[in-house]
Short mmCIF file of C-alpha atoms in Angstrom, two decimals:
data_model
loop_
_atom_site.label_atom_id
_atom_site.label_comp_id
_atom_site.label_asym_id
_atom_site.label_seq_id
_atom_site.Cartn_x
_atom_site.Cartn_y
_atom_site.Cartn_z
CA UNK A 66 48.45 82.46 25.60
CA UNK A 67 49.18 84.61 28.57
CA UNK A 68 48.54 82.54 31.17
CA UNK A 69 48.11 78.97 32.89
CA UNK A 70 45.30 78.77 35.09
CA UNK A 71 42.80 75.84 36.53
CA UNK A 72 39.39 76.12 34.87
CA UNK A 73 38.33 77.06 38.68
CA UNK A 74 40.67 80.35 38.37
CA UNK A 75 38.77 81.22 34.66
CA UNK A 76 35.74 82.21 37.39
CA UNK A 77 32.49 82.42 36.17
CA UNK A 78 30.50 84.38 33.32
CA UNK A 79 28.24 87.30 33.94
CA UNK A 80 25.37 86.48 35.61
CA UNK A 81 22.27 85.89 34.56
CA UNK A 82 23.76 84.35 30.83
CA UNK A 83 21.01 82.53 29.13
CA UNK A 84 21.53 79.14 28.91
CA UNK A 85 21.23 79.65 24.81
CA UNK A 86 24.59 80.98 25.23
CA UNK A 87 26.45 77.79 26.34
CA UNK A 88 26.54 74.41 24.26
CA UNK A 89 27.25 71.45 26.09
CA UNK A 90 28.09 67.72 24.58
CA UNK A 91 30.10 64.88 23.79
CA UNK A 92 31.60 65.12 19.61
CA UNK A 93 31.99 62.03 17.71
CA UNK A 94 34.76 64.56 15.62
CA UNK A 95 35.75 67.82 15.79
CA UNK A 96 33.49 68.73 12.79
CA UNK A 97 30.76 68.02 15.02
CA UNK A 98 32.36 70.27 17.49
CA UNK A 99 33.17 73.07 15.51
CA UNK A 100 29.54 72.89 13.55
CA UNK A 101 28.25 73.22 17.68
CA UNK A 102 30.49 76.26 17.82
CA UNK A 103 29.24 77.70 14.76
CA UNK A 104 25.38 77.59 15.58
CA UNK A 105 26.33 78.83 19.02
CA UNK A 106 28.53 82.29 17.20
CA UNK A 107 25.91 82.59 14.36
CA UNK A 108 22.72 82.50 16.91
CA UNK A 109 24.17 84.40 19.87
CA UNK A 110 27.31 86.37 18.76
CA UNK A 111 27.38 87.52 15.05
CA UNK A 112 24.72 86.87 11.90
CA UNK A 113 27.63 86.39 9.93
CA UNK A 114 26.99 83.56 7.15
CA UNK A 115 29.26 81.69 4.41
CA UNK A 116 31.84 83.32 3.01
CA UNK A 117 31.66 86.14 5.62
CA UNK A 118 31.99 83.43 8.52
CA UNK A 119 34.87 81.63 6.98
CA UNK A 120 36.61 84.93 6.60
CA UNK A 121 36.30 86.28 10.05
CA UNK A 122 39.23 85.95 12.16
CA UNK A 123 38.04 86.32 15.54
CA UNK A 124 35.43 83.37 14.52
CA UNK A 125 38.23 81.45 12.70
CA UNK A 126 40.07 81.49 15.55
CA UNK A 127 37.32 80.06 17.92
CA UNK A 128 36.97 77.36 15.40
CA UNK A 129 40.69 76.38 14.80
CA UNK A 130 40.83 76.05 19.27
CA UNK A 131 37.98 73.98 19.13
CA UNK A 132 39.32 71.71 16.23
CA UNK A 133 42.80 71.22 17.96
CA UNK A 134 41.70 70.84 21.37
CA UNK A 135 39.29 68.05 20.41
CA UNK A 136 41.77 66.03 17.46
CA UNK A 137 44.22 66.41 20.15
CA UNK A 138 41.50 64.71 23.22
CA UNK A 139 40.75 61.90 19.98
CA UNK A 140 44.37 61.55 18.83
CA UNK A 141 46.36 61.40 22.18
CA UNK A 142 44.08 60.52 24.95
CA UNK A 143 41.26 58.06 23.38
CA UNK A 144 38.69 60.59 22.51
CA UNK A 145 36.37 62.98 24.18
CA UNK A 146 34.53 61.77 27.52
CA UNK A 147 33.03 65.71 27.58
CA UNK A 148 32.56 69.23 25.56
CA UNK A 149 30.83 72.72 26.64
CA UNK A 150 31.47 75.91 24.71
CA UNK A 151 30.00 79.30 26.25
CA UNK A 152 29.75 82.49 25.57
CA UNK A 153 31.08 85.07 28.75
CA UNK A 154 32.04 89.14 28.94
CA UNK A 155 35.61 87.36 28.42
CA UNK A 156 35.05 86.11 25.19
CA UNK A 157 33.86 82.07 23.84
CA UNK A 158 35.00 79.22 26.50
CA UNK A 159 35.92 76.11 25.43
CA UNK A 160 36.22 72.94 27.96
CA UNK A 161 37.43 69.54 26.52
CA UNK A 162 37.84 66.80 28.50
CA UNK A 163 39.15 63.16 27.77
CA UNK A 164 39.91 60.06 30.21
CA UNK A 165 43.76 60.42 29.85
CA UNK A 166 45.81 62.36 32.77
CA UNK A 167 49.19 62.80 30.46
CA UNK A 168 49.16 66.54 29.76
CA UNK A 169 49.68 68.20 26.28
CA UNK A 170 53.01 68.22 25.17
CA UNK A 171 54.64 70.23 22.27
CA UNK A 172 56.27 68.18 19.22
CA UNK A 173 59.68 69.18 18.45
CA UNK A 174 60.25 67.75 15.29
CA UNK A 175 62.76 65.61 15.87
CA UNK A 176 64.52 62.38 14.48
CA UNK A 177 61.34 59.57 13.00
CA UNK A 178 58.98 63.02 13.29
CA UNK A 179 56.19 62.40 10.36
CA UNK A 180 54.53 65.82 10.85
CA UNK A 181 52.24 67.58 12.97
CA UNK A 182 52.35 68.53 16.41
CA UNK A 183 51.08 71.96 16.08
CA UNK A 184 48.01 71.96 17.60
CA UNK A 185 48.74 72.84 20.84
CA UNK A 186 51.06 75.71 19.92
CA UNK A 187 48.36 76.65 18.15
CA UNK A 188 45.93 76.39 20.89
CA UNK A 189 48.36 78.11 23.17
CA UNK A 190 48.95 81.17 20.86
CA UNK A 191 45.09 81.84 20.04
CA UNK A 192 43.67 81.59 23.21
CA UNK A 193 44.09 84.43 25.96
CA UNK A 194 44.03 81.79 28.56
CA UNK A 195 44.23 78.30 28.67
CA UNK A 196 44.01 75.62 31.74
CA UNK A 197 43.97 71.83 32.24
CA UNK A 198 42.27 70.36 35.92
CA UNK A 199 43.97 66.90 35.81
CA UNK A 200 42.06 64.49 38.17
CA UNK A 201 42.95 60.73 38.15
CA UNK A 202 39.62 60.02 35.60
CA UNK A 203 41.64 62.39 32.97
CA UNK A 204 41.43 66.24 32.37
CA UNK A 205 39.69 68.91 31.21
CA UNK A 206 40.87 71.69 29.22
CA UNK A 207 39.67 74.88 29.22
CA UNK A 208 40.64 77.82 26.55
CA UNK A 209 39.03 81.53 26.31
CA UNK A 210 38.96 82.82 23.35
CA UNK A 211 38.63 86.81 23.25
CA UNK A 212 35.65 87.36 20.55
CA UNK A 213 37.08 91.22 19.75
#
């Protein structure tokens, strides 16, 4: 990650971006979130398909933010109240929003620690930028993901 910014600061896409090129929706699971994410790459970034899709990095990566940012909104602040994923000059952006305020925190591992923890490390390390707006009906989280 090389920055913190608020989703205001990420600006806006290029103009004139179909709307074909944004997803937006509420995920009973991050499966259903990262199957979203995968129509949106296959249709409007790459015609990469099965094997060659699970083996691509740069779409690997989009997926693995999208998984951890939603688990995280599901496992720590009562699930997801909101979802887009779009397609900008940047790269794919990924908002996920939940009705808790508490911000992401990393795990350290220590004493009674049963695993995990990871996934906002991991978050933080894939994405070029990531930014939480924290209002007092939760947050929203917003990571860009460079697609190069």
């Amino acid at each position: 990650m090389h920055d913190d910014l608020s989703a205001a600061e990420f600006g806006e896409g290029p103009e004139g971006v179909p709307d074909e090129f944004a997803i937006s929706l509420v995920p009973e699971s991050a499966a259903a979130a990262r199957d979203a994410v995968t129509e949106l790459l296959t249709t409007q970034f790459c015609a990469l398909v099965g094997a060659e899709m699970t083996s691509d990095v740069v779409v690997a990566d989009a997926l693995l933010v999208t998984s951890e940012l939603v688990t995280n909104a599901v496992v720590h602040a009562g699930g997801v109240t909101g979802f887009a994923a779009e397609l900008t000059g940047d790269g794919l952006r990924i908002t996920v929003s939940d009705a808790s305020p508490r911000l992401p925190v990393v795990e350290a591992g220590g004493a009674g620690w049963v695993g995990g923890g990871y996934g906002w490390t991991l978050v933080c390390r894939l994405a070029e930028r990531v930014a939480i707006d924290v209002s007092p009906r939760g947050k929203s989280i917003t990571a860009l993901v460079t697609m190069a």
